[in-house]
CSV table of C-alpha atoms and ligand atoms in Angstrom, one decimal:
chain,number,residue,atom,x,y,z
A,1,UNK,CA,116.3,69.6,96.4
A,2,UNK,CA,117.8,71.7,99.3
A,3,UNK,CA,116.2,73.2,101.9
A,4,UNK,CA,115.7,77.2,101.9
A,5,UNK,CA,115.9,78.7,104.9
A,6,UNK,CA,112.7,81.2,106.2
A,7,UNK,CA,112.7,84.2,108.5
A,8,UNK,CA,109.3,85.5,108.9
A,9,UNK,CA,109.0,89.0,110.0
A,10,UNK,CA,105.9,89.6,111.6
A,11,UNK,CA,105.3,86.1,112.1
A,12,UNK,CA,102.5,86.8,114.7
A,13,UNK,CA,100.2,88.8,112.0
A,14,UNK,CA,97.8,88.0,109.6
A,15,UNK,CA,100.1,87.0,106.5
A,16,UNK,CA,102.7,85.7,109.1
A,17,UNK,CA,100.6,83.0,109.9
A,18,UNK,CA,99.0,82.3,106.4
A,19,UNK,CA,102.9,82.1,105.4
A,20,UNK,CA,103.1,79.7,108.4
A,21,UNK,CA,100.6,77.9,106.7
A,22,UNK,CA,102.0,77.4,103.3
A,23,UNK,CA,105.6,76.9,105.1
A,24,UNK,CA,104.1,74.0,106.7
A,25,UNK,CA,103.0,72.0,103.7
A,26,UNK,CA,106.0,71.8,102.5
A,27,UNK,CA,108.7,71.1,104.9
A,28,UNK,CA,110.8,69.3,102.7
A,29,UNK,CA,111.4,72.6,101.1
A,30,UNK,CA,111.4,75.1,103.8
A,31,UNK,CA,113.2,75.4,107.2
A,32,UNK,CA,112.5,78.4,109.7
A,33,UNK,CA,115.4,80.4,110.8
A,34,UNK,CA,113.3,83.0,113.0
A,35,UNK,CA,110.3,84.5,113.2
A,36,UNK,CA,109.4,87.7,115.0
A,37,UNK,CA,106.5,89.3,116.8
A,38,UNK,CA,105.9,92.0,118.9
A,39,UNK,CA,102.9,92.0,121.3
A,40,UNK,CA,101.2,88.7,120.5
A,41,UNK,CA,103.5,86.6,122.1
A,42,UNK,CA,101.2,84.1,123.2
A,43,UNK,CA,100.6,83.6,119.3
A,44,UNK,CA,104.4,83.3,118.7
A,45,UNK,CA,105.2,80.8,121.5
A,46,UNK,CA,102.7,78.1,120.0
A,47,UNK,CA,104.3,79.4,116.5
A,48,UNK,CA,107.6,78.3,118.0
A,49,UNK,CA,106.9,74.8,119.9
A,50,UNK,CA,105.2,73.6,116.0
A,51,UNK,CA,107.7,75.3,113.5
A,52,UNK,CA,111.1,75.3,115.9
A,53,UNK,CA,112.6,78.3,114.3
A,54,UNK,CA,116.5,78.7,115.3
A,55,UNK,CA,115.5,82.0,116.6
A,56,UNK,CA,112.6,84.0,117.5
A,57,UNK,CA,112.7,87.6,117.9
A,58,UNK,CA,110.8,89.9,120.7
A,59,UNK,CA,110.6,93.7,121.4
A,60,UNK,CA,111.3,94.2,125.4
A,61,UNK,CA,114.0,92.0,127.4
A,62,UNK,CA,110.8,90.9,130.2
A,63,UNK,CA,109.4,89.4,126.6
A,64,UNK,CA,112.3,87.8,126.3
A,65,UNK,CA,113.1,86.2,129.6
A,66,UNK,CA,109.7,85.0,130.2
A,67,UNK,CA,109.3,82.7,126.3
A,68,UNK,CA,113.2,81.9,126.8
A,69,UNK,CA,112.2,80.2,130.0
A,70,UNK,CA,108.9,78.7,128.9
A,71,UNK,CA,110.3,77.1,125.7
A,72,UNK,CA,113.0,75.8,127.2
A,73,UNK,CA,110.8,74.0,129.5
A,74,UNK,CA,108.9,72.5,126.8
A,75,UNK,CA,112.0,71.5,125.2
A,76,UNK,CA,111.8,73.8,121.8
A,77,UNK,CA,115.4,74.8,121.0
A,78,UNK,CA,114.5,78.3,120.0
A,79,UNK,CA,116.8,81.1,121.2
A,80,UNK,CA,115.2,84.0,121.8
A,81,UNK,CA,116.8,87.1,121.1
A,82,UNK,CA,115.6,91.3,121.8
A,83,UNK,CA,114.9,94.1,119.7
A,84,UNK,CA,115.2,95.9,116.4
A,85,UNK,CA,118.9,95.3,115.8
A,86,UNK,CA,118.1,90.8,116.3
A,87,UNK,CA,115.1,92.4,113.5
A,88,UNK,CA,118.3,93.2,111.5
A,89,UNK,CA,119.9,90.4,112.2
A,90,UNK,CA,117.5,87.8,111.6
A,91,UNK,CA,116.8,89.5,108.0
A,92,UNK,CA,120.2,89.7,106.9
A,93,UNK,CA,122.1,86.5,108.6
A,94,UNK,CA,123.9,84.6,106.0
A,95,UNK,CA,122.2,81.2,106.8
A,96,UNK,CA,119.1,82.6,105.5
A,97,UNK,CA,117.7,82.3,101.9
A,98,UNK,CA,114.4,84.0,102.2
A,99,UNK,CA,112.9,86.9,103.8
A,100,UNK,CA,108.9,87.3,104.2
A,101,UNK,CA,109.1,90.8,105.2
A,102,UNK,CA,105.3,91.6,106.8
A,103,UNK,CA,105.6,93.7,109.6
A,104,UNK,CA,102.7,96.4,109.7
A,105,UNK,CA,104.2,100.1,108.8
A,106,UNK,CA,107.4,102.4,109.3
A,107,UNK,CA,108.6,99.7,111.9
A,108,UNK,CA,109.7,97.0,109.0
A,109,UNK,CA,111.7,99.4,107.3
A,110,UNK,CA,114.7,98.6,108.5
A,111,UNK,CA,114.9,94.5,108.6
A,112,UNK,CA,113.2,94.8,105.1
A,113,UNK,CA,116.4,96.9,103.9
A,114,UNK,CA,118.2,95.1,105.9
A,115,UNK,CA,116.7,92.1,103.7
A,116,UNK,CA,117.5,93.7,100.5
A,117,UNK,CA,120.6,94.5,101.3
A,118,UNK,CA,122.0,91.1,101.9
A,119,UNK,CA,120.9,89.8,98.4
A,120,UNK,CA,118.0,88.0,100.0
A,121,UNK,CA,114.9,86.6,98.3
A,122,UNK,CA,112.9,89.1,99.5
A,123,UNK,CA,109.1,88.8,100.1
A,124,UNK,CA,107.3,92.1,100.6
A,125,UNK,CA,104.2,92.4,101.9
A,126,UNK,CA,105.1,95.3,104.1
A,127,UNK,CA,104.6,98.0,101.7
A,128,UNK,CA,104.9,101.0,103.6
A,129,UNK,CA,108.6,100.4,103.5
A,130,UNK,CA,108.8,100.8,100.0
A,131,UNK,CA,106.2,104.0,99.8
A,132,UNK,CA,108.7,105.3,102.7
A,133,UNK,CA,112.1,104.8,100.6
A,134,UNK,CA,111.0,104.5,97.1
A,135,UNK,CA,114.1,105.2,95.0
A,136,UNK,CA,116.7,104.0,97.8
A,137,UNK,CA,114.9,100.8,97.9
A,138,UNK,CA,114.7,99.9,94.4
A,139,UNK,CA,118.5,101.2,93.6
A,140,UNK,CA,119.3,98.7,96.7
A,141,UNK,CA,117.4,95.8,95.3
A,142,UNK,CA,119.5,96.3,92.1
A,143,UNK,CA,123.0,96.7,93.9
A,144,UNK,CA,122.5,93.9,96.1
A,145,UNK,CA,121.1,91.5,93.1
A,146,UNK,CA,118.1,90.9,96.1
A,147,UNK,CA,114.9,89.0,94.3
A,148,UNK,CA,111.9,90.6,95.2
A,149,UNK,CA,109.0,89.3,95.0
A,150,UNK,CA,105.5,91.3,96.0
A,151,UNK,CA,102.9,89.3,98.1
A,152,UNK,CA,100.5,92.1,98.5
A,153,UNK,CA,97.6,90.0,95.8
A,154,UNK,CA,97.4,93.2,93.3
A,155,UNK,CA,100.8,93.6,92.5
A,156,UNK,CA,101.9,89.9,92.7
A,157,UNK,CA,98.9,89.5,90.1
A,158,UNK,CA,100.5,92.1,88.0
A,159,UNK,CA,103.7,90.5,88.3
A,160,UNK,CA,102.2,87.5,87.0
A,161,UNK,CA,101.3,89.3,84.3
A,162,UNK,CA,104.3,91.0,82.9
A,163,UNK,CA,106.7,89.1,81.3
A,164,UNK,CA,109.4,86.7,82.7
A,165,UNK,CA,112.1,89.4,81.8
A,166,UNK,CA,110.1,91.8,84.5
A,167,UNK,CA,113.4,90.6,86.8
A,168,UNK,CA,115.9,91.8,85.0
A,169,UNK,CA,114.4,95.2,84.8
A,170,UNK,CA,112.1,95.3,81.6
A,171,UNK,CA,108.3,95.5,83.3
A,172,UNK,CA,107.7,98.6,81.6
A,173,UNK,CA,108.2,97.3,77.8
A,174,UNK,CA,104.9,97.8,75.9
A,175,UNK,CA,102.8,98.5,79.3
A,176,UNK,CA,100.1,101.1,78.3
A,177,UNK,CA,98.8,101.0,81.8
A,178,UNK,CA,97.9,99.5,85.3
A,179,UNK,CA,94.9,98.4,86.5
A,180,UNK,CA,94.8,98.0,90.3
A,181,UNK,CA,91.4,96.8,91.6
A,182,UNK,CA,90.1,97.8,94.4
A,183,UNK,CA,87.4,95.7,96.8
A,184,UNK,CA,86.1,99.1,97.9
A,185,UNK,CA,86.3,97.7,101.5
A,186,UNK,CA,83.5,97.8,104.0
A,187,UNK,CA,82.1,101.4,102.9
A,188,UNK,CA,81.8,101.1,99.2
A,189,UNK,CA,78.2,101.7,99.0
A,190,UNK,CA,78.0,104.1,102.2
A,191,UNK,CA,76.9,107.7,101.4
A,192,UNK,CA,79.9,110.8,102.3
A,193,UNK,CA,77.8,111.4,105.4
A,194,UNK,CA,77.7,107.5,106.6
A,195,UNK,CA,80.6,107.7,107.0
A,196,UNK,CA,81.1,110.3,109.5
A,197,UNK,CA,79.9,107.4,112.3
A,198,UNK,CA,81.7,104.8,111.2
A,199,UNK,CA,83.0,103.1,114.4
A,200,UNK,CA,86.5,100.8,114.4
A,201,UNK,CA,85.0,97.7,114.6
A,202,UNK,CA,82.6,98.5,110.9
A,203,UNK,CA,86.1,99.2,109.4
A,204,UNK,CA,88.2,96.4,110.6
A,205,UNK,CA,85.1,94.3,109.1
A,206,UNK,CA,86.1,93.8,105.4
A,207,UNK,CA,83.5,92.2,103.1
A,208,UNK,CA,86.4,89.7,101.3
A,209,UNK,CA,89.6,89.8,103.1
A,210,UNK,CA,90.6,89.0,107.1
A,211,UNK,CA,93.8,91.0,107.5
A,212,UNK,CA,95.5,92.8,110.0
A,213,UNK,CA,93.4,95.9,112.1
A,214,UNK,CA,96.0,98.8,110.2
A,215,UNK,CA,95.3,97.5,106.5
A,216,UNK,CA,91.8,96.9,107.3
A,217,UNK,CA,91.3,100.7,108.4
A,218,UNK,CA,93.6,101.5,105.0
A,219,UNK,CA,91.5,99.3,102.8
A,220,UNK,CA,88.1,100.9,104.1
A,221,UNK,CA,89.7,104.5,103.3
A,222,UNK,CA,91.0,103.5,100.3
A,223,UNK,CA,94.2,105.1,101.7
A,224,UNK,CA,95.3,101.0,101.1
A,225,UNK,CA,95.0,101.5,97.4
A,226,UNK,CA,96.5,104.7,97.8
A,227,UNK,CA,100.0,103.2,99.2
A,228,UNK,CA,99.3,100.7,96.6
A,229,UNK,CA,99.9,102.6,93.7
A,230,UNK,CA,103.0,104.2,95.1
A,231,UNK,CA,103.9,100.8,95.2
A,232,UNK,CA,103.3,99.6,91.7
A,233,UNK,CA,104.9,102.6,90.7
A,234,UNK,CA,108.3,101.5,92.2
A,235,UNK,CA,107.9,97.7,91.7
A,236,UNK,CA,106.9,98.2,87.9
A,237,UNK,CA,108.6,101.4,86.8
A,238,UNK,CA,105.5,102.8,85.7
A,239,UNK,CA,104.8,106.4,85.9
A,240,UNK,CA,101.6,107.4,88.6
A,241,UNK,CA,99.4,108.6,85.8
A,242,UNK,CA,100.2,105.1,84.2
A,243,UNK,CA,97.8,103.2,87.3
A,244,UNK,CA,94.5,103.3,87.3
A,245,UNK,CA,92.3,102.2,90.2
A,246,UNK,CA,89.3,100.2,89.7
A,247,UNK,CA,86.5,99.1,92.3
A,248,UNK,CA,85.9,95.4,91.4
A,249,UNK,CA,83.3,94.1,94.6
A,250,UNK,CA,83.9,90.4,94.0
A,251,UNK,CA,87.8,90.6,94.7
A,252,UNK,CA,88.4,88.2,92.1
A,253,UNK,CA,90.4,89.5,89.3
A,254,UNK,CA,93.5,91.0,91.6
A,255,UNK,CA,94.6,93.1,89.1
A,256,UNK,CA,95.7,93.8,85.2
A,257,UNK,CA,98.0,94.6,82.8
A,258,UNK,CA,97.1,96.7,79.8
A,259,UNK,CA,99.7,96.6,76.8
A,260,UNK,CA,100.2,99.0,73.6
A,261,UNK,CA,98.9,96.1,71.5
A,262,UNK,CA,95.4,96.1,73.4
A,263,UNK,CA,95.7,92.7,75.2
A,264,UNK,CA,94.8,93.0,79.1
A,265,UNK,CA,95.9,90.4,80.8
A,266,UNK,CA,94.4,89.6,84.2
A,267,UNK,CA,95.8,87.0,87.2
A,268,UNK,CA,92.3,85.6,88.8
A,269,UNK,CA,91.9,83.4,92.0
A,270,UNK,CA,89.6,83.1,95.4
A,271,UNK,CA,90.6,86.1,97.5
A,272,UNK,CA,92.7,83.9,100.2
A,273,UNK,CA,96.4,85.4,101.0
A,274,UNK,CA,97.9,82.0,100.0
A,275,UNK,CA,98.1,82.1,96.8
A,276,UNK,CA,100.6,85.3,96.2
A,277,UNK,CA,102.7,83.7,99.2
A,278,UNK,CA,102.7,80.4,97.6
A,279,UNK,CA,103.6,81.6,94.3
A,280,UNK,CA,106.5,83.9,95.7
A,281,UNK,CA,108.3,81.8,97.6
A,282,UNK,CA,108.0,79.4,95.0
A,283,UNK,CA,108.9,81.4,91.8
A,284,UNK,CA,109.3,81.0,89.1
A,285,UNK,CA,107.9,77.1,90.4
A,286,UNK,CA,104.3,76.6,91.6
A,287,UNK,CA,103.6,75.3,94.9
A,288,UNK,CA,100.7,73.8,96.5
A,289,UNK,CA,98.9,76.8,98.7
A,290,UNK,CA,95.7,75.0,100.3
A,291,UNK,CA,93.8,77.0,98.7
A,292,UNK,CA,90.6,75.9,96.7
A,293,UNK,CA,90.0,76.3,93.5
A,294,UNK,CA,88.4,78.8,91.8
A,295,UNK,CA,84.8,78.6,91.0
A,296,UNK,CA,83.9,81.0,87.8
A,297,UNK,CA,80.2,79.5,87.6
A,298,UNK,CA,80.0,80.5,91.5
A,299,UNK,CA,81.0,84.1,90.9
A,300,UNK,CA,78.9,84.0,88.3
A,301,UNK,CA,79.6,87.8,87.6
A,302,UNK,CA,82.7,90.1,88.2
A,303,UNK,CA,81.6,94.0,88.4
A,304,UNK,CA,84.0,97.2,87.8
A,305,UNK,CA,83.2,100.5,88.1
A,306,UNK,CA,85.2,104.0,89.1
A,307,UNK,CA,86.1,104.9,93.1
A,308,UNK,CA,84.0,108.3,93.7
A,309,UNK,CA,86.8,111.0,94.7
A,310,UNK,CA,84.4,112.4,97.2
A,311,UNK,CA,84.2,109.3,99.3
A,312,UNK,CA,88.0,108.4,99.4
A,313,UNK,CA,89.8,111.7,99.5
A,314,UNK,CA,93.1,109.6,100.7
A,315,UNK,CA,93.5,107.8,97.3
A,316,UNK,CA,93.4,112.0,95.6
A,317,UNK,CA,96.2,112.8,98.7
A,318,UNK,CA,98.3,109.8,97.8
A,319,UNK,CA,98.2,110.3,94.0
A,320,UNK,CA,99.9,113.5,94.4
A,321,UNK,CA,101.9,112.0,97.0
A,322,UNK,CA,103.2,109.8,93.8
A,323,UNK,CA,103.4,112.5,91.4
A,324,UNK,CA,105.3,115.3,94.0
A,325,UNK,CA,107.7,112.2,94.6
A,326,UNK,CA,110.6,113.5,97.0
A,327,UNK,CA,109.9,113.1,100.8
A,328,UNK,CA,105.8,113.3,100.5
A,329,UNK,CA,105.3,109.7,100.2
A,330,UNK,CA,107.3,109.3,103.4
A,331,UNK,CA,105.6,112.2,105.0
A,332,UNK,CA,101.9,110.7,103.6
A,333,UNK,CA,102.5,107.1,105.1
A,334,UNK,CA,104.0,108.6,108.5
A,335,UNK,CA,100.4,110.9,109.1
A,336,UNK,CA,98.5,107.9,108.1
A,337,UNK,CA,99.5,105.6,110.2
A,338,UNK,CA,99.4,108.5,113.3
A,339,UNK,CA,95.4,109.2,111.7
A,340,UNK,CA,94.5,105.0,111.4
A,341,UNK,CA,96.0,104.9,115.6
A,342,UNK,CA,94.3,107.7,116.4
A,343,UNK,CA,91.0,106.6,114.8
A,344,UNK,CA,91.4,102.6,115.9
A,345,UNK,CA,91.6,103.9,119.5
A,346,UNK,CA,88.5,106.3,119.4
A,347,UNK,CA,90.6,109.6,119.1
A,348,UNK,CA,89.2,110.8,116.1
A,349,UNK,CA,86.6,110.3,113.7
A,350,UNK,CA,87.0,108.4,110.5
A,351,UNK,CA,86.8,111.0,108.0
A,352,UNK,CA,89.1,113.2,110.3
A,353,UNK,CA,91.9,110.5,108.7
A,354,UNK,CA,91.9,112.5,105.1
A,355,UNK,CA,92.0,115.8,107.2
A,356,UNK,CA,95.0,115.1,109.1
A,357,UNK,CA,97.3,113.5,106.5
A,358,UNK,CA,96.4,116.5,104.5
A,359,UNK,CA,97.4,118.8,107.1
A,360,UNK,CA,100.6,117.3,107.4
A,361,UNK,CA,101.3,117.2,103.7
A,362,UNK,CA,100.6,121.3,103.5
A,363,UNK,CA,103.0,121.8,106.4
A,364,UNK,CA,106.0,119.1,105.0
A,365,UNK,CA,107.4,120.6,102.0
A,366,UNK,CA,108.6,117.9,99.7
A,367,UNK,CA,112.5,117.3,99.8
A,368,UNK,CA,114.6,115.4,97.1
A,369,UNK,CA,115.9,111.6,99.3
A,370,UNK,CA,119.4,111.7,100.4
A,371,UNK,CA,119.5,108.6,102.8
A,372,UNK,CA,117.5,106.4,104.8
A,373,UNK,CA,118.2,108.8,107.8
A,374,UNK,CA,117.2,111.2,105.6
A,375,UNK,CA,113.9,109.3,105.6
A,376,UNK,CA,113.7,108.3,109.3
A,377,UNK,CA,113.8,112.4,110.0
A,378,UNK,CA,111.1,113.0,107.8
A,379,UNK,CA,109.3,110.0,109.4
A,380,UNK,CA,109.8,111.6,112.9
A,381,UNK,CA,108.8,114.9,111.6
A,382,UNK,CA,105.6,114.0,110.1
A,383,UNK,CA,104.4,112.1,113.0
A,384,UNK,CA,105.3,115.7,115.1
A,385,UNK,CA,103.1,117.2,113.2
A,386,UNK,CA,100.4,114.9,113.0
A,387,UNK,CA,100.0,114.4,117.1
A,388,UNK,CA,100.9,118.4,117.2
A,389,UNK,CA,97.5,118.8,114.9
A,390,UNK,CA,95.6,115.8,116.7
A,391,UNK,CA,96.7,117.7,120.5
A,392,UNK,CA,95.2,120.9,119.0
A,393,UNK,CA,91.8,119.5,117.4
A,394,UNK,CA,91.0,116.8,119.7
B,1,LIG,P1,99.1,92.4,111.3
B,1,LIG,O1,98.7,93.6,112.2
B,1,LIG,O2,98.2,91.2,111.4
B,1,LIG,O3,100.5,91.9,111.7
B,1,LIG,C1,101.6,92.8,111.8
B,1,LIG,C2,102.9,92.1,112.3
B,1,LIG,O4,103.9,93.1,112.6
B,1,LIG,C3,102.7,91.3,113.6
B,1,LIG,O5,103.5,90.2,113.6
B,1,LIG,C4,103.1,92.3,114.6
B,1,LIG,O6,103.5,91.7,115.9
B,1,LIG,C5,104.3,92.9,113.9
B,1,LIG,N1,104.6,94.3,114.5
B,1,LIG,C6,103.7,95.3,114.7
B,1,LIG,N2,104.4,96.4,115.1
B,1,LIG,C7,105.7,96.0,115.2
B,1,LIG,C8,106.9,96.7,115.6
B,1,LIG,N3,106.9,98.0,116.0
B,1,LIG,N4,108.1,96.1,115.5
B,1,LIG,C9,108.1,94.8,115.1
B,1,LIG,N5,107.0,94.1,114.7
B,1,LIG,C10,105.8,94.7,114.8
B,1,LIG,O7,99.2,92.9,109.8
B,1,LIG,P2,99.1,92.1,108.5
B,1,LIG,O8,99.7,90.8,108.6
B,1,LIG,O9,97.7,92.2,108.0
B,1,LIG,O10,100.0,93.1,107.5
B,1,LIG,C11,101.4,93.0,107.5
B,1,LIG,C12,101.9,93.8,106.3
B,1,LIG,O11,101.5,93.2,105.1
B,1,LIG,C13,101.3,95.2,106.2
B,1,LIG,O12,102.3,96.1,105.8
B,1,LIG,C14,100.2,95.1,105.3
B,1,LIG,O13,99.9,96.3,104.6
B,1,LIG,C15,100.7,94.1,104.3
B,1,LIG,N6,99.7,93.3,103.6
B,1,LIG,C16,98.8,92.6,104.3
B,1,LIG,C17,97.8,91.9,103.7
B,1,LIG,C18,96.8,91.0,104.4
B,1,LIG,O14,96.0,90.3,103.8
B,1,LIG,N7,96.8,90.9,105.7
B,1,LIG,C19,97.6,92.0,102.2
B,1,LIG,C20,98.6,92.8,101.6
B,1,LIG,C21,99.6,93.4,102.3
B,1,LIG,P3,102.4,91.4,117.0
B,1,LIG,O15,101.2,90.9,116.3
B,1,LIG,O16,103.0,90.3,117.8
B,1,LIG,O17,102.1,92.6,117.8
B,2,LIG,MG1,96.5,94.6,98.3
C-alpha cells in the first residue's frame, strides 16, 4: 500500500490533534506534508519534532524565525514557511493526497477552496467555509472531481447512512428527511433568564464533547446546529425544511436518515472526535481510531425531545439564513463569529449573541453569489456592521 500524504490545517486545535492522533497509529499509511497553526506555537513545535511534517505553516515572520531556528537545533527537518498564501499552498501542493481542513471560521476559507480545487481528498471539519460559499463550494467540489468527506460527527453519521452512490451525487434519492441531533450543550436545561449570566468559562464547558473555545460557545447557543444544517443542506442536497433538529442529551446517536419507505437509519458510537476522522480518511476502508467501544448496556437509555425556540433564537436566525439562501448565510456566520469574540472576551452578554447577528441580518440585504470575492466583501461588510452595532451598544 502507498503512503498518502497529510496536511493538517489547524494542526494546533482540538480536531488537529485528535487527527494527529489517528495519523499516528498508522504510519504505514500516512505521511505528513504540513501542518499549520496560528497562535499556539508551542503546541505546533512539539507537533513537529514527533510527526516531522515537510513543512509547517505560521501566521507572522517573528513566528517564523524563532521555530525555524529552534527546530533546526533539534534537528527536525521541518521548513517553516509564513502566512495565508503557504495556507494555500500547503492545501493545494501536488505532493499532497489529503487535506484535513479544520481551521476555526472565515479564516479556512481559502486553503479549504484551495483544497477543493486541486482535486484533493478533502476533510472538512471547518464548516463555516462551506455555510460562507455554499453553491461555489459544492459546484467546485464537482469541477475539480475533489472527495469530500465531512468530519463534523452529525453529518459524517449521515453520510454513513446514505447510500454508497451519495459520491456520485445521488444522497437525495428516497431521503424523506434529516435528523440532526443536537447535545443541547451546556444550557439545555437552563431557564431563558439563566441564561442572561452565563459567564465564558459555563459555555466553553460542554457536558459530552472537548472542542475548540468558538464551537463550544456555538454549541451552547445552538448557533452550532444552526451552521450545521446549512451544512447538511449543501453536503446532502436536501432542502432546509427537509432537516430537522433534535436534542438527544446522551450524544450517542450522531444523527439519522429518514427514507420514503419509513426506515431511519441511525450511525451510533461514544462521542470521541476519532471516529468520523478515522472513518474519513479511511473511506470507503475502516481504520483503527483508539477509540473504545461502544457500551449500549452503559447508556442504558438514549432520550430525544424538541429544542425550545425561545432558548436558542440562533437556530430560528440561521433557518432562515438557509431558506433566504443568497449572501445571508455568509453575512449570518461573519456576525457570529464577531458576537461569540465579543462575548468570549467579556464584551457582551451571552444572549446579546442572537441580538447582534440579527441586527446585522436586518441591515445586509441578501444578494444572489457571484464569486468568492463576492463573498469575502460580504464577509468584511457584515463584520462592519457587527463592531459598528457592538461600538454603539457596548
Ligand atoms: P480550535 O480552536 O481548537 O482550533 C482551531 C485551529 O485553527 C487551530 O489550529 C488554530 O491555530 C487555527 N486558527 C485559528 N485562527 C486562525 C487563522 N486566522 N488563520 C489560520 N489558522 C487559524 O477549533 P476546533 O479544532 O474545535 O474546530 C476546528 C473546526 O472544526 C471548526 O470549524 C469547528 O466548527 C469544526 N469542528 C470541530 C469539532 C470539535 O470537536 N472540535 C467538531 C465538529 C466540527 P492556533 O490554535 O495555533 O491558534
Ligand atoms: Mg457537529
Amino acid at each position: 500500500m502507498s503512503v498518502s500524504w497529510v496536511t493538517v490545517l489547524g494542526a494546533t486545535g482540538s480536531i488537529g490533534v485528535n487527527t494527529l492522533d489517528v495519523i499516528a497509529r498508522h504510519p504505514e499509511r500516512y505521511a505528513l506534508f504540513a501542518l499549520t497553526g496560528h497562535s499556539r506555537i508551542d503546541v505546533l513545535e512539539n507537533q513537529c519534532l514527533t510527526h516531522r511534517p515537510r513543512y509547517a505553516v505560521v501566521a507572522s515572520d517573528e513566528q517564523a524565525l524563532a521555530l525555524q531556528a529552534r527546530l533546526l537545533n533539534a534537528g527536525c527537518p521541518t521548513a517553516v514557511l509564513v502566512g495565508a498564501e503557504s495556507l494555500e499552498q500547503v492545501a493545494s501542493a501536488e505532493d499532497v493526497d489529503v487535506v484535513m481542513a479544520a481551521i476555526v471560521g472565515a479564516a479556512g476559507l481559502r486553503p479549504t477552496l484551495a483544497a477543493v480545487r486541486a482535486g484533493k481528498r478533502v476533510l472538512l471539519a471547518n464548516k463555516e467555509a462551506l455555510v460562507m460559499s455554499g453553491a461555489l463550494f459544492m459546484q467546485a467540489v464537482k469541477d475539480s472531481g475533489a472527495v469530500l468527506l465531512p468530519i463534523d460527527s452529525e453529518h459524517n453519521a449521515i453520510f454513513q447512512c446514505l447510500p454508497v452512490d451519495y459520491a456520485r451525487g445521488m444522497a437525495s434519492v428516497g431521503v424523506r428527511r434529516i435528523l440532526l441531533t443536537a447535545s443541547g450543550g451546556p444550557f439545555r436545561d437552563m431557564s431563558v433568564e439563566d441564561l442572561k449570566t452565563v459567564t465564558p468559562k459555563q459555555a466553553c464547558a460542554h457536558p459530552n464533547w472537548s472542542m475548540g473555545q468558538k464551537i463550544s460557545v456555538d454549541s451552547a447557543s445552538m448557533m452550532n446546529k444552526g451552521l450545521e444544517l446549512i451544512e447538511a443542506s449543501w453536503l446532502f442536497n436536501v432542502r432546509p425544511a427537509q432537516i430537522e433538529v433534535v436534542i438527544h442529551p446522551q450524544s450517542v446517536v450522531h444523527s439519522l436518515v429518514d427514507y420514503i419507505d419509513g426506515s431511519v437509519i441511525a450511525q451510533l458510537g461514544n462521542p470521541d472526535m476519532r471516529t468520523p476522522i478515522a472513518h474519513a480518511l479511511a473511506w470507503p476502508e475502516r481504520l483503527d481510531s483508539g477509540v473504545s467501544p461502544l457500551d449500549l448496556l452503559s447508556v442504558a437509555r438514549l432520550d430525544f425531545r424538541p429544542p425550545d425556540p425561545k432558548m436558542f433564537p440562533c437556530l430560528r436566525l440561521a433557518r432562515e439564513a438557509a431558506e433566504s439562501g443568497g449572501t445571508s448565510c455568509a453575512v449570518l456566520n461573519a456576525a457570529n463569529e464577531v458576537a461569540v469574540e465579543a462575548f468570549l472576551t467579556g464584551r457582551i452578554g451571552f444572549t446579546d449573541i442572537p441580538v447582534i447577528i440579527e441586527h446585522t441580518l436586518d441591515c445586509m440585504a441578501s444578494e444572489s453569489v457571484q464569486d468568492l470575492d463576492h463573498i469575502l466583501l460580504t464577509d468584511r461588510h457584515a463584520r462592519k456592521h457587527a463592531n459598528d452595532w457592538l461600538s454603539r451598544h457596548f
